[in-house]
Amino acid sequence: MELLFSYGTLRSKQIQMQIFNKVLVGSPDQILGFKLKSLQIEEEFGMADYVVAVPSESLEDIIHGAVFEVSNPELLKVDQFESNSYKRVQVKLQSGRTAWIYTENK
């Protein structure tokens, strides 16, 4: 199993049902040294506003979210769900665990 940290859309039960066909059980956690940045993504019916994690110059910056256990095939489903505006990277969470997060794809 892999750990996936979500700070946005992936915490939605509706989105989880769409991607995984089930609701995930997560636990609260944080990442330090990242901040959220606004991001506009073109979708089928126009532009939509989202947020994306970007590295910060300050370790005091923190993003609150939830960490979920997912299988490798489930992680690949998330890769397909996320747009090209995001890339998956591993980070150390405040809890000390290592998890995948989606950050800005530059």
Coordinates of N, CA, C and O in Angstrom, one line a residue:
M1 N 0.8 -1.2 0.0 CA 0.0 0.0 0.0 C 0.9 1.3 0.0 O 2.0 1.3 0.5
E2 N 0.4 2.3 -0.6 CA 1.0 3.6 -0.7 C 0.2 4.6 0.1 O -1.0 4.4 0.3
L3 N 0.9 5.6 0.6 CA 0.2 6.7 1.3 C 0.0 7.9 0.3 O 1.0 8.2 -0.4
L4 N -1.1 8.5 0.3 CA -1.5 9.6 -0.5 C -2.0 10.7 0.3 O -3.0 10.5 1.1
F5 N -1.3 11.9 0.3 CA -1.7 13.0 1.1 C -2.6 13.9 0.2 O -2.2 14.3 -0.9
S6 N -3.8 14.3 0.6 CA -4.7 15.1 -0.1 C -5.0 16.4 0.7 O -5.3 16.4 1.9
Y7 N -4.9 17.5 0.0 CA -5.2 18.8 0.6 C -6.4 19.5 -0.1 O -6.7 20.6 0.2
G8 N -7.0 18.8 -1.1 CA -8.1 19.4 -1.9 C -9.1 18.4 -2.3 O -9.7 17.7 -1.6
T9 N -9.3 18.4 -3.6 CA -10.4 17.6 -4.3 C -10.5 16.2 -3.9 O -11.6 15.6 -3.7
L10 N -9.3 15.5 -3.7 CA -9.3 14.1 -3.4 C -9.9 13.8 -2.0 O -10.1 12.6 -1.7
R11 N -10.2 14.8 -1.2 CA -10.8 14.5 0.1 C -12.3 14.4 -0.1 O -13.0 14.0 0.9
S12 N -12.9 14.8 -1.2 CA -14.3 14.7 -1.5 C -14.8 13.3 -1.6 O -14.2 12.5 -2.4
K13 N -15.8 12.9 -0.8 CA -16.4 11.6 -0.9 C -16.9 11.3 -2.4 O -16.8 10.2 -2.9
Q14 N -17.5 12.3 -3.0 CA -18.0 12.2 -4.4 C -16.9 11.9 -5.3 O -17.0 11.0 -6.2
I15 N -15.8 12.6 -5.2 CA -14.6 12.3 -6.1 C -14.0 11.0 -5.8 O -13.6 10.2 -6.7
Q16 N -13.9 10.6 -4.5 CA -13.4 9.3 -4.2 C -14.2 8.2 -4.8 O -13.7 7.2 -5.3
M17 N -15.6 8.3 -4.8 CA -16.4 7.3 -5.4 C -16.2 7.3 -6.9 O -16.2 6.2 -7.5
Q18 N -16.0 8.4 -7.5 CA -15.7 8.5 -8.9 C -14.4 7.8 -9.3 O -14.4 7.1 -10.3
I19 N -13.4 8.0 -8.5 CA -12.1 7.4 -8.8 C -11.9 6.0 -8.4 O -11.5 5.1 -9.1
F20 N -12.3 5.7 -7.1 CA -12.0 4.4 -6.5 C -13.2 3.5 -6.3 O -13.1 2.4 -6.0
N21 N -14.4 4.1 -6.6 CA -15.6 3.3 -6.4 C -15.8 3.0 -4.9 O -16.5 1.9 -4.6
K22 N -15.3 3.8 -4.0 CA -15.4 3.6 -2.6 C -15.0 4.9 -1.9 O -14.3 5.7 -2.5
V23 N -15.4 5.0 -0.6 CA -15.0 6.2 0.2 C -13.8 5.7 1.0 O -13.8 4.7 1.6
L24 N -12.7 6.5 0.9 CA -11.5 6.2 1.7 C -11.6 6.7 3.1 O -12.2 7.7 3.4
V25 N -10.9 6.0 4.0 CA -10.8 6.4 5.4 C -9.4 7.0 5.6 O -8.4 6.3 5.3
G26 N -9.3 8.3 5.9 CA -8.1 8.9 6.1 C -7.8 9.4 7.5 O -8.7 9.4 8.3
S27 N -6.6 9.9 7.7 CA -6.3 10.5 9.0 C -5.7 11.9 8.7 O -5.0 12.1 7.7
P28 N -5.9 12.9 9.6 CA -5.3 14.2 9.5 C -3.8 14.2 9.5 O -3.2 13.4 10.3
D29 N -3.2 15.0 8.7 CA -1.8 15.2 8.7 C -1.5 16.5 8.0 O -2.4 17.2 7.6
Q30 N -0.2 16.9 8.0 CA 0.2 18.1 7.4 C 1.5 17.9 6.7 O 2.3 17.0 6.9
I31 N 1.8 18.9 5.7 CA 3.1 18.9 5.1 C 3.7 20.3 5.4 O 3.0 21.3 5.4
L32 N 4.9 20.3 5.8 CA 5.6 21.6 6.1 C 6.5 22.0 4.9 O 6.9 21.2 4.1
G33 N 6.7 23.3 4.8 CA 7.5 23.8 3.7 C 6.8 23.9 2.4 O 7.5 24.0 1.3
F34 N 5.5 23.8 2.4 CA 4.7 24.0 1.2 C 3.6 25.0 1.4 O 3.2 25.2 2.6
K35 N 3.1 25.6 0.4 CA 2.0 26.5 0.5 C 1.0 26.3 -0.7 O 1.4 25.6 -1.7
L36 N -0.2 26.7 -0.6 CA -1.2 26.5 -1.7 C -1.2 27.7 -2.6 O -1.1 28.9 -2.2
K37 N -1.3 27.5 -3.9 CA -1.3 28.5 -4.9 C -2.6 28.3 -5.8 O -2.9 27.1 -6.0
S38 N -3.2 29.3 -6.2 CA -4.4 29.2 -7.0 C -4.0 28.8 -8.4 O -2.9 29.1 -8.9
L39 N -4.9 28.0 -9.0 CA -4.6 27.4 -10.3 C -5.9 27.3 -11.1 O -6.9 26.9 -10.6
Q40 N -5.8 27.8 -12.3 CA -7.0 27.7 -13.2 C -6.7 26.6 -14.2 O -5.7 26.6 -14.9
I41 N -7.7 25.7 -14.3 CA -7.6 24.6 -15.3 C -8.8 24.6 -16.2 O -9.9 24.7 -15.8
E42 N -8.5 24.4 -17.5 CA -9.5 24.4 -18.5 C -10.2 23.0 -18.4 O -9.6 22.0 -18.5
E43 N -11.6 23.1 -18.3 CA -12.4 21.9 -18.2 C -13.4 21.9 -19.4 O -13.4 22.9 -20.1
E44 N -14.2 20.9 -19.4 CA -15.1 20.7 -20.5 C -16.0 22.0 -20.7 O -16.3 22.4 -21.8
F45 N -16.5 22.6 -19.6 CA -17.4 23.7 -19.7 C -16.8 25.0 -19.3 O -17.4 26.0 -18.9
G46 N -15.4 25.1 -19.5 CA -14.8 26.4 -19.2 C -13.7 26.3 -18.2 O -13.2 25.1 -17.9
M47 N -13.2 27.4 -17.6 CA -12.1 27.4 -16.6 C -12.7 27.1 -15.3 O -13.8 27.6 -14.9
A48 N -11.9 26.4 -14.5 CA -12.3 26.0 -13.1 C -11.1 26.4 -12.2 O -9.9 26.3 -12.6
D49 N -11.4 26.9 -11.0 CA -10.4 27.3 -10.0 C -10.1 26.1 -9.0 O -11.0 25.5 -8.5
Y50 N -8.8 25.8 -8.9 CA -8.3 24.8 -8.0 C -7.1 25.4 -7.2 O -6.7 26.5 -7.4
V51 N -6.6 24.6 -6.3 CA -5.3 25.0 -5.6 C -4.3 23.9 -5.9 O -4.6 22.7 -6.2
V52 N -3.0 24.3 -5.8 CA -1.9 23.3 -6.0 C -0.9 23.6 -5.0 O -0.6 24.8 -4.6
A53 N -0.3 22.6 -4.5 CA 0.8 22.7 -3.5 C 2.1 23.1 -4.2 O 2.4 22.5 -5.3
V54 N 2.8 24.1 -3.7 CA 4.1 24.5 -4.3 C 5.1 24.6 -3.1 O 4.7 25.0 -2.0
P55 N 6.4 24.3 -3.3 CA 7.4 24.4 -2.3 C 7.4 25.9 -1.8 O 7.3 26.8 -2.6
S56 N 7.7 26.0 -0.5 CA 7.8 27.4 0.0 C 9.2 27.6 0.5 O 10.0 26.7 0.7
E57 N 9.5 28.9 0.6 CA 10.9 29.2 1.1 C 10.9 29.1 2.7 O 12.0 29.2 3.3
S58 N 9.8 28.9 3.3 CA 9.7 28.9 4.7 C 9.2 27.5 5.2 O 8.1 27.1 4.8
L59 N 9.9 26.9 6.1 CA 9.5 25.7 6.7 C 8.3 25.9 7.6 O 7.6 24.9 8.1
E60 N 8.0 27.1 7.9 CA 6.8 27.4 8.8 C 5.5 27.4 8.0 O 4.4 27.3 8.6
D61 N 5.6 27.4 6.7 CA 4.4 27.2 5.9 C 3.9 25.8 6.0 O 4.7 24.9 6.0
I62 N 2.6 25.6 6.1 CA 2.0 24.3 6.4 C 0.7 24.2 5.6 O 0.0 25.1 5.4
I63 N 0.5 22.9 5.1 CA -0.7 22.6 4.4 C -1.4 21.5 5.2 O -0.8 20.4 5.4
H64 N -2.6 21.7 5.6 CA -3.4 20.7 6.3 C -4.1 19.8 5.3 O -4.6 20.3 4.3
G65 N -4.2 18.6 5.6 CA -5.0 17.7 4.8 C -5.2 16.3 5.4 O -5.2 16.2 6.6
A66 N -5.4 15.3 4.6 CA -5.6 14.0 5.1 C -4.7 13.0 4.3 O -4.4 13.2 3.1
V67 N -4.3 12.0 5.0 CA -3.5 10.9 4.3 C -4.3 9.7 4.2 O -5.0 9.3 5.2
F68 N -4.3 9.0 3.1 CA -5.1 7.8 2.8 C -4.1 6.7 2.3 O -3.1 7.0 1.7
E69 N -4.5 5.5 2.7 CA -3.8 4.3 2.1 C -4.5 3.9 0.8 O -5.7 3.7 0.8
V70 N -3.7 3.8 -0.2 CA -4.2 3.4 -1.5 C -3.2 2.3 -2.1 O -2.1 2.3 -1.8
S71 N -3.8 1.5 -3.0 CA -3.0 0.5 -3.7 C -2.3 1.2 -4.9 O -2.6 2.3 -5.3
N72 N -1.3 0.5 -5.5 CA -0.6 1.0 -6.6 C -1.6 1.2 -7.8 O -1.5 2.3 -8.5
P73 N -2.5 0.3 -8.1 CA -3.5 0.5 -9.2 C -4.4 1.7 -8.9 O -4.7 2.5 -9.8
E74 N -4.7 2.0 -7.6 CA -5.5 3.1 -7.2 C -4.7 4.4 -7.5 O -5.3 5.4 -7.9
L75 N -3.5 4.4 -7.1 CA -2.6 5.6 -7.3 C -2.5 5.9 -8.8 O -2.6 7.1 -9.2
L76 N -2.5 4.9 -9.7 CA -2.5 5.1 -11.1 C -3.8 5.8 -11.6 O -3.8 6.6 -12.5
K77 N -4.9 5.4 -10.9 CA -6.2 6.0 -11.3 C -6.2 7.5 -10.9 O -6.7 8.3 -11.7
V78 N -5.5 7.9 -9.8 CA -5.4 9.3 -9.4 C -4.5 10.0 -10.4 O -4.9 11.1 -10.8
D79 N -3.5 9.4 -10.9 CA -2.6 10.0 -11.9 C -3.4 10.4 -13.1 O -3.3 11.4 -13.7
Q80 N -4.3 9.5 -13.5 CA -5.2 9.8 -14.7 C -6.2 10.9 -14.4 O -6.5 11.7 -15.3
F81 N -6.7 10.9 -13.1 CA -7.7 11.9 -12.8 C -7.1 13.3 -12.7 O -7.7 14.3 -13.2
E82 N -5.9 13.4 -12.2 CA -5.2 14.8 -12.1 C -4.8 15.2 -13.5 O -4.4 14.5 -14.3
S83 N -5.0 16.5 -13.7 CA -4.6 17.1 -15.0 C -3.1 17.2 -15.1 O -2.3 17.0 -14.2
N84 N -2.6 17.6 -16.3 CA -1.2 17.8 -16.6 C -0.6 19.0 -15.8 O 0.5 19.2 -15.8
S85 N -1.5 19.7 -15.1 CA -1.0 20.8 -14.3 C -0.4 20.3 -13.0 O 0.2 21.1 -12.2
Y86 N -0.6 19.0 -12.7 CA -0.1 18.4 -11.4 C 0.9 17.4 -11.7 O 0.8 16.7 -12.7
K87 N 1.9 17.2 -10.8 CA 2.8 16.0 -10.9 C 2.8 15.4 -9.5 O 2.7 16.1 -8.5
R88 N 3.0 14.1 -9.4 CA 3.1 13.3 -8.2 C 4.5 13.2 -7.7 O 5.4 12.8 -8.4
V89 N 4.7 13.7 -6.4 CA 6.1 13.6 -5.8 C 5.9 13.0 -4.4 O 4.8 13.1 -3.8
Q90 N 7.0 12.5 -3.8 CA 6.9 12.0 -2.4 C 7.5 13.1 -1.5 O 8.4 13.8 -1.8
V91 N 6.8 13.2 -0.3 CA 7.2 14.2 0.7 C 7.1 13.5 2.0 O 6.4 12.5 2.2
K92 N 7.8 14.1 3.0 CA 7.7 13.6 4.4 C 6.6 14.4 5.1 O 6.7 15.7 5.0
L93 N 5.7 13.8 5.7 CA 4.6 14.4 6.4 C 5.1 14.8 7.8 O 6.1 14.3 8.3
Q94 N 4.3 15.7 8.4 CA 4.6 16.1 9.8 C 4.7 14.9 10.7 O 5.5 14.9 11.7
S95 N 3.9 13.9 10.5 CA 3.8 12.7 11.3 C 5.1 11.9 11.1 O 5.3 10.9 11.9
G96 N 5.9 12.2 10.1 CA 7.1 11.4 9.9 C 7.0 10.4 8.8 O 8.0 9.8 8.3
R97 N 5.7 10.1 8.4 CA 5.5 9.2 7.3 C 5.8 9.8 5.9 O 5.7 11.0 5.8
T98 N 6.1 9.0 5.0 CA 6.3 9.5 3.6 C 5.1 9.2 2.8 O 4.6 8.1 2.8
A99 N 4.6 10.2 2.0 CA 3.4 10.1 1.2 C 3.6 10.7 -0.1 O 4.4 11.6 -0.3
W100 N 2.8 10.3 -1.1 CA 2.7 11.0 -2.4 C 1.8 12.2 -2.2 O 0.8 12.1 -1.6
I101 N 2.1 13.3 -2.9 CA 1.3 14.4 -3.0 C 1.3 14.9 -4.5 O 2.3 14.6 -5.2
Y102 N 0.3 15.7 -4.9 CA 0.3 16.3 -6.2 C 0.7 17.8 -6.1 O 0.1 18.5 -5.3
T103 N 1.8 18.1 -6.8 CA 2.3 19.5 -6.7 C 2.2 20.1 -8.1 O 1.9 19.4 -9.1
E104 N 2.6 21.4 -8.2 CA 2.5 22.0 -9.5 C 3.5 21.4 -10.5 O 4.7 21.1 -10.2
N105 N 3.0 21.2 -11.7 CA 3.9 20.6 -12.8 C 4.4 21.8 -13.6 O 3.6 22.3 -14.5
K106 N 5.6 22.1 -13.4 CA 6.2 23.2 -14.2 C 6.9 22.7 -15.4 O 7.6 21.7 -15.4

